[in-house]
PDB file of C-alpha atoms in Angstrom:
ATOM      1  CA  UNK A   1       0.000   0.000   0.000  1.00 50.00           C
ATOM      2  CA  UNK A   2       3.138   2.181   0.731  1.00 54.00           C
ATOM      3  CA  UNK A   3       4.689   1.549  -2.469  1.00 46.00           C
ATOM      4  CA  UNK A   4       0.895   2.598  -4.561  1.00 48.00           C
ATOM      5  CA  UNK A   5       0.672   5.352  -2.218  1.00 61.00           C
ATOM      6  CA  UNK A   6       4.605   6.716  -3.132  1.00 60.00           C
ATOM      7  CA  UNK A   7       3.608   6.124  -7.028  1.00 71.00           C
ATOM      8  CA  UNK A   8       1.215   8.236  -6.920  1.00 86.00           C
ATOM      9  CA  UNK A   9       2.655  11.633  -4.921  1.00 90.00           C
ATOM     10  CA  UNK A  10       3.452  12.907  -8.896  1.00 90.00           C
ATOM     11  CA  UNK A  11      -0.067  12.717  -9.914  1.00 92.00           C
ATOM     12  CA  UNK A  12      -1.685  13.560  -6.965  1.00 94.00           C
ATOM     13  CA  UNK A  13       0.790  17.140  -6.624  1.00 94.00           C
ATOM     14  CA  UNK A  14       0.198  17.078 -10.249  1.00 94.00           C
ATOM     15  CA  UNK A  15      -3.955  17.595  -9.538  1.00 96.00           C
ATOM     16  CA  UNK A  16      -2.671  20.029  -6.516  1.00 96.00           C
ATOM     17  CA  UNK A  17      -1.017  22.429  -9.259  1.00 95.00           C
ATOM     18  CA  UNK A  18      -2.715  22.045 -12.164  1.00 95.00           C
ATOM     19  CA  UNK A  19      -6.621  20.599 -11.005  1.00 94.00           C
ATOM     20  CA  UNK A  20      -9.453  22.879 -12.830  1.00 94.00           C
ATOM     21  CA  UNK A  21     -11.693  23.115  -9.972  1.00 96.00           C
ATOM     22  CA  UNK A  22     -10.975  24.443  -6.740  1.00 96.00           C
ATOM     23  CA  UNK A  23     -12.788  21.205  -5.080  1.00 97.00           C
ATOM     24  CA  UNK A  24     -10.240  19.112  -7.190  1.00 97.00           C
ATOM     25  CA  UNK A  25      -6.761  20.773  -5.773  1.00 98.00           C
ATOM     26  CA  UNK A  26      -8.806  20.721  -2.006  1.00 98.00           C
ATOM     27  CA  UNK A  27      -8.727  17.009  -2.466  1.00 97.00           C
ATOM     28  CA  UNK A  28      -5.452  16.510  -3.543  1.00 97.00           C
ATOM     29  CA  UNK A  29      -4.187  18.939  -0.785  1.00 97.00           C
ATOM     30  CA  UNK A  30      -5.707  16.638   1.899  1.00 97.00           C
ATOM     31  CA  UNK A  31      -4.925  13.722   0.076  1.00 95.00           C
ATOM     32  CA  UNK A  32      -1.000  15.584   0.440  1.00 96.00           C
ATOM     33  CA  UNK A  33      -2.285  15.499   4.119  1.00 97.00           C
ATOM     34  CA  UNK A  34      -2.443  12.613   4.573  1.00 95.00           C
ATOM     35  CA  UNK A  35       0.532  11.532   2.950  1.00 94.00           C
ATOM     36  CA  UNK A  36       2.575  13.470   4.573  1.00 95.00           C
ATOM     37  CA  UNK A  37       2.326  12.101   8.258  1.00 95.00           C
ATOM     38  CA  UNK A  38       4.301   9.573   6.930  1.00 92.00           C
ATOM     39  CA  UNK A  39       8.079  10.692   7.063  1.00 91.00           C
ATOM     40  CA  UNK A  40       9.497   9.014   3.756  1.00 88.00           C
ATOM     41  CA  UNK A  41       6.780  10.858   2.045  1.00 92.00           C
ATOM     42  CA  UNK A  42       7.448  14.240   3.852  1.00 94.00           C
ATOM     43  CA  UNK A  43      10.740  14.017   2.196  1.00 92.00           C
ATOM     44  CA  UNK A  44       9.479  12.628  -1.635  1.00 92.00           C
ATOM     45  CA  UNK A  45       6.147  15.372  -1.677  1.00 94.00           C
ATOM     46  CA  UNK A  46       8.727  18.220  -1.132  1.00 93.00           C
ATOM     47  CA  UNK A  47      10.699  17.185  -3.467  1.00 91.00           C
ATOM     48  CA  UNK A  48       8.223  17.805  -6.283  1.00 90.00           C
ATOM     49  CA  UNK A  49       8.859  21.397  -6.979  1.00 80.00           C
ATOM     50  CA  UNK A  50       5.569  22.515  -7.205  1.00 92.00           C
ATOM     51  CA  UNK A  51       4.120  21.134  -4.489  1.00 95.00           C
ATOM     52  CA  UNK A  52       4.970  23.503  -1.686  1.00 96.00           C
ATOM     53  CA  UNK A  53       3.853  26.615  -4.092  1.00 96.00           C
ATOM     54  CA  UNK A  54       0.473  24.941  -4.789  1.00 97.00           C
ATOM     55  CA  UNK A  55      -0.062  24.568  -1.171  1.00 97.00           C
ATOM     56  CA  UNK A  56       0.815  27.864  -0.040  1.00 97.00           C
ATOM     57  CA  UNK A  57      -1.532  28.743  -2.735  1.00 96.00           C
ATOM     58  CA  UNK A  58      -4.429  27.280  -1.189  1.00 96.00           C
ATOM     59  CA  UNK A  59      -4.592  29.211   2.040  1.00 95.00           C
ATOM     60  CA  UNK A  60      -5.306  32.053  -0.657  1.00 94.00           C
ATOM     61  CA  UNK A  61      -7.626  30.758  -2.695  1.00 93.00           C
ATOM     62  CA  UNK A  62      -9.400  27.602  -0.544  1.00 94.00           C
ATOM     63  CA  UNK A  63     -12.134  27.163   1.252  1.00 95.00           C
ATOM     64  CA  UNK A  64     -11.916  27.284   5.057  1.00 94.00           C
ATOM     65  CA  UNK A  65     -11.472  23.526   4.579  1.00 96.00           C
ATOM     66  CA  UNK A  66      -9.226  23.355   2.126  1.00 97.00           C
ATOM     67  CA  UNK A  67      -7.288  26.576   3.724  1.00 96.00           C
ATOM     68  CA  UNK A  68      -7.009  23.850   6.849  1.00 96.00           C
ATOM     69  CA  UNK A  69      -5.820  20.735   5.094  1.00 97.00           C
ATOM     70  CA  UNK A  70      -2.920  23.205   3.136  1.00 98.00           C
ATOM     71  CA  UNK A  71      -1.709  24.462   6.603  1.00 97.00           C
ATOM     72  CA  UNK A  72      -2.152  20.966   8.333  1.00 98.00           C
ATOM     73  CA  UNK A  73      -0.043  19.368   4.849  1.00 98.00           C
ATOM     74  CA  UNK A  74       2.716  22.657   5.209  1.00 98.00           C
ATOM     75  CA  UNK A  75       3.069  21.725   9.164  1.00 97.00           C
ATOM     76  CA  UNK A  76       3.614  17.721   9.057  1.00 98.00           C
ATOM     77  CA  UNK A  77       6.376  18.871   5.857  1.00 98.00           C
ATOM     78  CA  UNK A  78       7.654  21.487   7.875  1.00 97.00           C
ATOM     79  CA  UNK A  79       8.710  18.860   9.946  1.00 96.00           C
ATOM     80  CA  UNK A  80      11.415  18.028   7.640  1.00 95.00           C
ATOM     81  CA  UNK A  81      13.925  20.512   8.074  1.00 92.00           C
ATOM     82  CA  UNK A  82      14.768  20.924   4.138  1.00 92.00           C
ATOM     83  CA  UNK A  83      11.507  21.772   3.855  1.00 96.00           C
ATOM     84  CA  UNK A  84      11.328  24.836   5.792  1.00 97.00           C
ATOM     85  CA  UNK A  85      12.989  27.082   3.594  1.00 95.00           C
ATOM     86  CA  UNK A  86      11.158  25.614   0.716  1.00 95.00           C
ATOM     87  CA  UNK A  87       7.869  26.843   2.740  1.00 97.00           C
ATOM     88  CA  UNK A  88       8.826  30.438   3.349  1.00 97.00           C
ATOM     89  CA  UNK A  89      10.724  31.187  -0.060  1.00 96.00           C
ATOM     90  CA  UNK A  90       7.022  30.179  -1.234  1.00 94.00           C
ATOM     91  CA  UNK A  91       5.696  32.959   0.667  1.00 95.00           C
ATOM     92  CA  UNK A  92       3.830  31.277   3.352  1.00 96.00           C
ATOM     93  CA  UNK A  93       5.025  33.658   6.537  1.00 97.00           C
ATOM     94  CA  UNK A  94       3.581  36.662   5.144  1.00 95.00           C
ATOM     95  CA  UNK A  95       0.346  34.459   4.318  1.00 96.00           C
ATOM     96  CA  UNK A  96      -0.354  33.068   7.714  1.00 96.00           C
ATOM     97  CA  UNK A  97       0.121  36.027   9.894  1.00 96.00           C
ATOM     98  CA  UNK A  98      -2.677  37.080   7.691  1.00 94.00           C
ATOM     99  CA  UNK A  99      -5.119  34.065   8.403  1.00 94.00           C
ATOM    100  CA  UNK A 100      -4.141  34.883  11.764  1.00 92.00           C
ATOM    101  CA  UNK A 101      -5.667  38.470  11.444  1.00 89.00           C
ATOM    102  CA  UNK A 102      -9.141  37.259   9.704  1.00 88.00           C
ATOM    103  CA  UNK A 103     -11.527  35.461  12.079  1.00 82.00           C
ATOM    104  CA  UNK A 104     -13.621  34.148   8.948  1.00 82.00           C
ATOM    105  CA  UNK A 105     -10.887  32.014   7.933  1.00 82.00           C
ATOM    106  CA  UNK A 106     -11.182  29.430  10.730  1.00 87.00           C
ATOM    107  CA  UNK A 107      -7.603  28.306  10.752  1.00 93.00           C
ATOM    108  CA  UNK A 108      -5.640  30.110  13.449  1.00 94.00           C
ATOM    109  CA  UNK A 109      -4.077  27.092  15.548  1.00 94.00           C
ATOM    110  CA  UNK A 110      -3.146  25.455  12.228  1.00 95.00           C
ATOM    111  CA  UNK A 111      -1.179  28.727  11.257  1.00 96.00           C
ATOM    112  CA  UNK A 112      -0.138  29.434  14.559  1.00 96.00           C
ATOM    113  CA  UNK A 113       1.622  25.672  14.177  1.00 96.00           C
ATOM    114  CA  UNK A 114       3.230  25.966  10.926  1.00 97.00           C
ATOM    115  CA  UNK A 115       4.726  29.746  11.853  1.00 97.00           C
ATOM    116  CA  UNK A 116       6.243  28.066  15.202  1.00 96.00           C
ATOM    117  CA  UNK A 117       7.994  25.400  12.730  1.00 97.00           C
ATOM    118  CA  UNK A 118       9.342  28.201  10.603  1.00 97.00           C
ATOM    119  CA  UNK A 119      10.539  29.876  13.284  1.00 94.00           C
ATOM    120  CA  UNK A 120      13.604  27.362  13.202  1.00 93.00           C
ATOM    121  CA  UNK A 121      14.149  28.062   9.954  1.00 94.00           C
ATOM    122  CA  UNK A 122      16.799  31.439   9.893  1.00 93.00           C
ATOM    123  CA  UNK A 123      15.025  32.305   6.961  1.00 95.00           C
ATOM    124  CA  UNK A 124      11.411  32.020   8.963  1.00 95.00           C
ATOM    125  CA  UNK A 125      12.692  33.997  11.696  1.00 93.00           C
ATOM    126  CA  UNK A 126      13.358  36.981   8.970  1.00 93.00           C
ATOM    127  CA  UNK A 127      10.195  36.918   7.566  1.00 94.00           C
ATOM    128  CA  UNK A 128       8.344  36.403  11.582  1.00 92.00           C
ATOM    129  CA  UNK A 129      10.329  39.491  12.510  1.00 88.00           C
ATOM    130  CA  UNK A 130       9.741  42.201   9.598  1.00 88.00           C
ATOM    131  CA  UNK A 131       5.973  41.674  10.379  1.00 88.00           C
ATOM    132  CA  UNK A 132       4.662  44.416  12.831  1.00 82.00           C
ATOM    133  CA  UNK A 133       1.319  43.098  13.267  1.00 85.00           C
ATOM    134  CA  UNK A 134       2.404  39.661  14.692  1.00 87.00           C
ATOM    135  CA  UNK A 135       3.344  40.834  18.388  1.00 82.00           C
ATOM    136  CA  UNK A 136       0.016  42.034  19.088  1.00 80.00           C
ATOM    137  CA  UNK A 137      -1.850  39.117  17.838  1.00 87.00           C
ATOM    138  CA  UNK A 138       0.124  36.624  19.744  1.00 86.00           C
ATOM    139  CA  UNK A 139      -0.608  39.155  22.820  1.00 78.00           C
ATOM    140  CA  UNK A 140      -4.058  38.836  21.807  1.00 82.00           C
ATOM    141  CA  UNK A 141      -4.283  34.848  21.648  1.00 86.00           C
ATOM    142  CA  UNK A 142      -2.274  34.275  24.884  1.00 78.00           C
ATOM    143  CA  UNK A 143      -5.935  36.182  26.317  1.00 77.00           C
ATOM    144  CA  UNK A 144      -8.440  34.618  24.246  1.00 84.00           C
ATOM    145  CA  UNK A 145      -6.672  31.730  22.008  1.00 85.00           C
ATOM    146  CA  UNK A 146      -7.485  27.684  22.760  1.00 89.00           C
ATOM    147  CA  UNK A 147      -4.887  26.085  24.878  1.00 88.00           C
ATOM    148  CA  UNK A 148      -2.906  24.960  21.971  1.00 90.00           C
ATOM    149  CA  UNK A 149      -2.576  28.285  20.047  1.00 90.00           C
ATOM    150  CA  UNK A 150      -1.571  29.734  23.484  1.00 86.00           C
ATOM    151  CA  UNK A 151       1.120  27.403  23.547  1.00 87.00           C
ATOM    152  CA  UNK A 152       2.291  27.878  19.522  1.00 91.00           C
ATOM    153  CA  UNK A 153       1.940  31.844  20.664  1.00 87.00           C
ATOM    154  CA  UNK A 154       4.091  31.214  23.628  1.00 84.00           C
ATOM    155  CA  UNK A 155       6.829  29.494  21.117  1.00 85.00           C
ATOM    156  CA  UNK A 156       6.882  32.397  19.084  1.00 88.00           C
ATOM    157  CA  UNK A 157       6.942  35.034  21.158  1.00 83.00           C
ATOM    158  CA  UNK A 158      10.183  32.975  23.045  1.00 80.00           C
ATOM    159  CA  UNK A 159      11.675  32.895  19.902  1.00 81.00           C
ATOM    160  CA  UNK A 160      11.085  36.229  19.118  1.00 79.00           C
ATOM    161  CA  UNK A 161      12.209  37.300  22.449  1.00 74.00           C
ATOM    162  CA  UNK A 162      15.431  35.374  22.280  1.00 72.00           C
ATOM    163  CA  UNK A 163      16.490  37.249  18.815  1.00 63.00           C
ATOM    164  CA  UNK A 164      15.831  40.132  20.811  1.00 58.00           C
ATOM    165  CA  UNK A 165      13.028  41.537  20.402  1.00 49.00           C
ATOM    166  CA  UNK A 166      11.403  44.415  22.776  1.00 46.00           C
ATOM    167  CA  UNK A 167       7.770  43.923  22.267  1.00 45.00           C
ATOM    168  CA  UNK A 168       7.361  40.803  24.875  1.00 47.00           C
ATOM    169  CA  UNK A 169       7.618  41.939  27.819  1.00 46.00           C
ATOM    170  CA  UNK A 170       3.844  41.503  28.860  1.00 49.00           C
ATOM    171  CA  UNK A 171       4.644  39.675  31.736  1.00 49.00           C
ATOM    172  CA  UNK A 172       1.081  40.125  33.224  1.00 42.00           C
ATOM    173  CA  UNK A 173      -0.285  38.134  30.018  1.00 48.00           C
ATOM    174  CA  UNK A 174       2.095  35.368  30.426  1.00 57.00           C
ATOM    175  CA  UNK A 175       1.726  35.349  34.136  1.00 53.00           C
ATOM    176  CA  UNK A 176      -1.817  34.688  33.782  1.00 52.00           C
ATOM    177  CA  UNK A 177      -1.079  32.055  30.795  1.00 57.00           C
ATOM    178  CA  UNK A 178       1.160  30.096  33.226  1.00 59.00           C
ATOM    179  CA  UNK A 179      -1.601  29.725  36.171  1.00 60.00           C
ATOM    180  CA  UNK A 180      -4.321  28.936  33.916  1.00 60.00           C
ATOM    181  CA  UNK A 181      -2.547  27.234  30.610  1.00 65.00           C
ATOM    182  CA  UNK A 182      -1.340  23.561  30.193  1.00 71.00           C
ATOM    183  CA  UNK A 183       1.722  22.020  31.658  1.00 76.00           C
ATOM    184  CA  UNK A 184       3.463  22.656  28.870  1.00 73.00           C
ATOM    185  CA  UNK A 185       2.388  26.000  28.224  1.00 69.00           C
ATOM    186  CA  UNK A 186       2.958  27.098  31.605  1.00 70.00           C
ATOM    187  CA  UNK A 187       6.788  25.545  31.369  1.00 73.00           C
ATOM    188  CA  UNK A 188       7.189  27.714  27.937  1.00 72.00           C
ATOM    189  CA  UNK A 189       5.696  30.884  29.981  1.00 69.00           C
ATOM    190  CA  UNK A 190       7.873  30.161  32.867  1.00 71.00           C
ATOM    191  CA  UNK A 191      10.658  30.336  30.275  1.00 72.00           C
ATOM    192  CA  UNK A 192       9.935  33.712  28.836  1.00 68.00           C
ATOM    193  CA  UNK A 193       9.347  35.120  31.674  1.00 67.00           C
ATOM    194  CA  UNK A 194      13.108  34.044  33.148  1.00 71.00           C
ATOM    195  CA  UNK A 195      14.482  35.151  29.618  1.00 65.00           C
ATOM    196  CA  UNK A 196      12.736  39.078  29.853  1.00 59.00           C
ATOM    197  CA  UNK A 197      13.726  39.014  33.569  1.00 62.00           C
ATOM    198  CA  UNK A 198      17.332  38.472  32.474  1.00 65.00           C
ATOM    199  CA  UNK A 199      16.747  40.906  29.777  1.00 55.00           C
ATOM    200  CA  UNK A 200      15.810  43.428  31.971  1.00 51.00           C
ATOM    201  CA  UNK A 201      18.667  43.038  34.398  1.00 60.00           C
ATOM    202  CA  UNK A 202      21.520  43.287  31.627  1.00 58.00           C
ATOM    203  CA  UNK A 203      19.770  46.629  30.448  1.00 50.00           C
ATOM    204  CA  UNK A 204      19.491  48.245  33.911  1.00 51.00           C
ATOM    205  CA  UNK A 205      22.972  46.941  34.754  1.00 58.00           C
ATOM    206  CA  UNK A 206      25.161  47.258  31.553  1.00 53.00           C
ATOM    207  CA  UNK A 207      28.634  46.069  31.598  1.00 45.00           C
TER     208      UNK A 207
END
């Protein structure tokens, strides 16, 4: 069943780029999905050219379904780290900070998820940092996201923190994350928090 399945990533990305009807390139996305939980295949679907453009494409053009399958098939690829800068070259950072801004399109944790990947990625963590509008949103989710985009928020904004950015330091926010949030989200708030404490010390006390 593996061996039909790997035969037939060409056609299937092939129907993912070139399919006539939205529905058609929504089914090969999740069929892409679904393929690529498997690792062998993470590595053979990003190595068809096209594939990574046609799903970026998606959270453009798809439904809210097919918007979801595109970021779910981008974050089980990401996963494979020659993938990554595959992902953003194809434009995908810019994209998902702006599915995080529209409430209509129903996929924030997914996005959330895949921008955490890329934030390994030196090239990710460029296009993460030029964007203004990301701070604020993560500030915003750590109030009102689910438990798991609090947690992809809390990875960002660590990251973010650690290249050193200034905009983090809403301890309150993360305080209030850490009492109410998941054991693992309150270990990744616990984190930031020590990291902007140290932060703070170095610039009151400079060398």
């Amino acid at each position: 069943m593996l061996i039909m399945a790997a035969g037939a990533i060409g056609n299937i990305v092939e129907v993912l780029e070139l399919g006539k009807t939205t529905e058609a390139r929504e089914n090969a996305a999740a069929a892409i999905f679904s393929l690529s939980m498997i690792d062998d295949f993470k590595v053979a679907i990003g190595g068809h050219a096209g594939a990574i453009v046609a799903l970026v494409g998606l959270l453009i053009e798809g439904t809210t379904t097919g918007k979801r399958d595109a970021a779910m098939a981008l974050s089980n690829l990401a996963l494979y780290r020659a993938n990554k800068a595959n992902i953003v070259a194809g434009g995908a950072v810019q994209l998902l900070i702006e599915l995080l801004m529209d409430d209509k399109a129903g996929i924030t944790d997914d996005a959330l998820g895949v921008l955490a990947l890329l934030l390994s990625c030196p090239q990710g963590l460029e296009d993460i940092k030029k964007s203004r509008a990301l701070v604020p949103l993560l500030i915003d989710l750590l109030r009102f996201g689910s438990a798991k985009g609090k947690e992809n928020s809390i990875t960002l904004l660590l990251g973010l923190s650690k290249d050193g950015g200034e905009e983090v330091t809403r301890r309150l926010l993360i305080r209030s994350l850490a009492a109410d949030g998941s054991p693992k989200a309150r270990r990744k708030a616990d984190a930031l928090l020590r990291l902007l404490n140290r932060c703070c010390s170095q610039s009151h006390n400079p060398v």
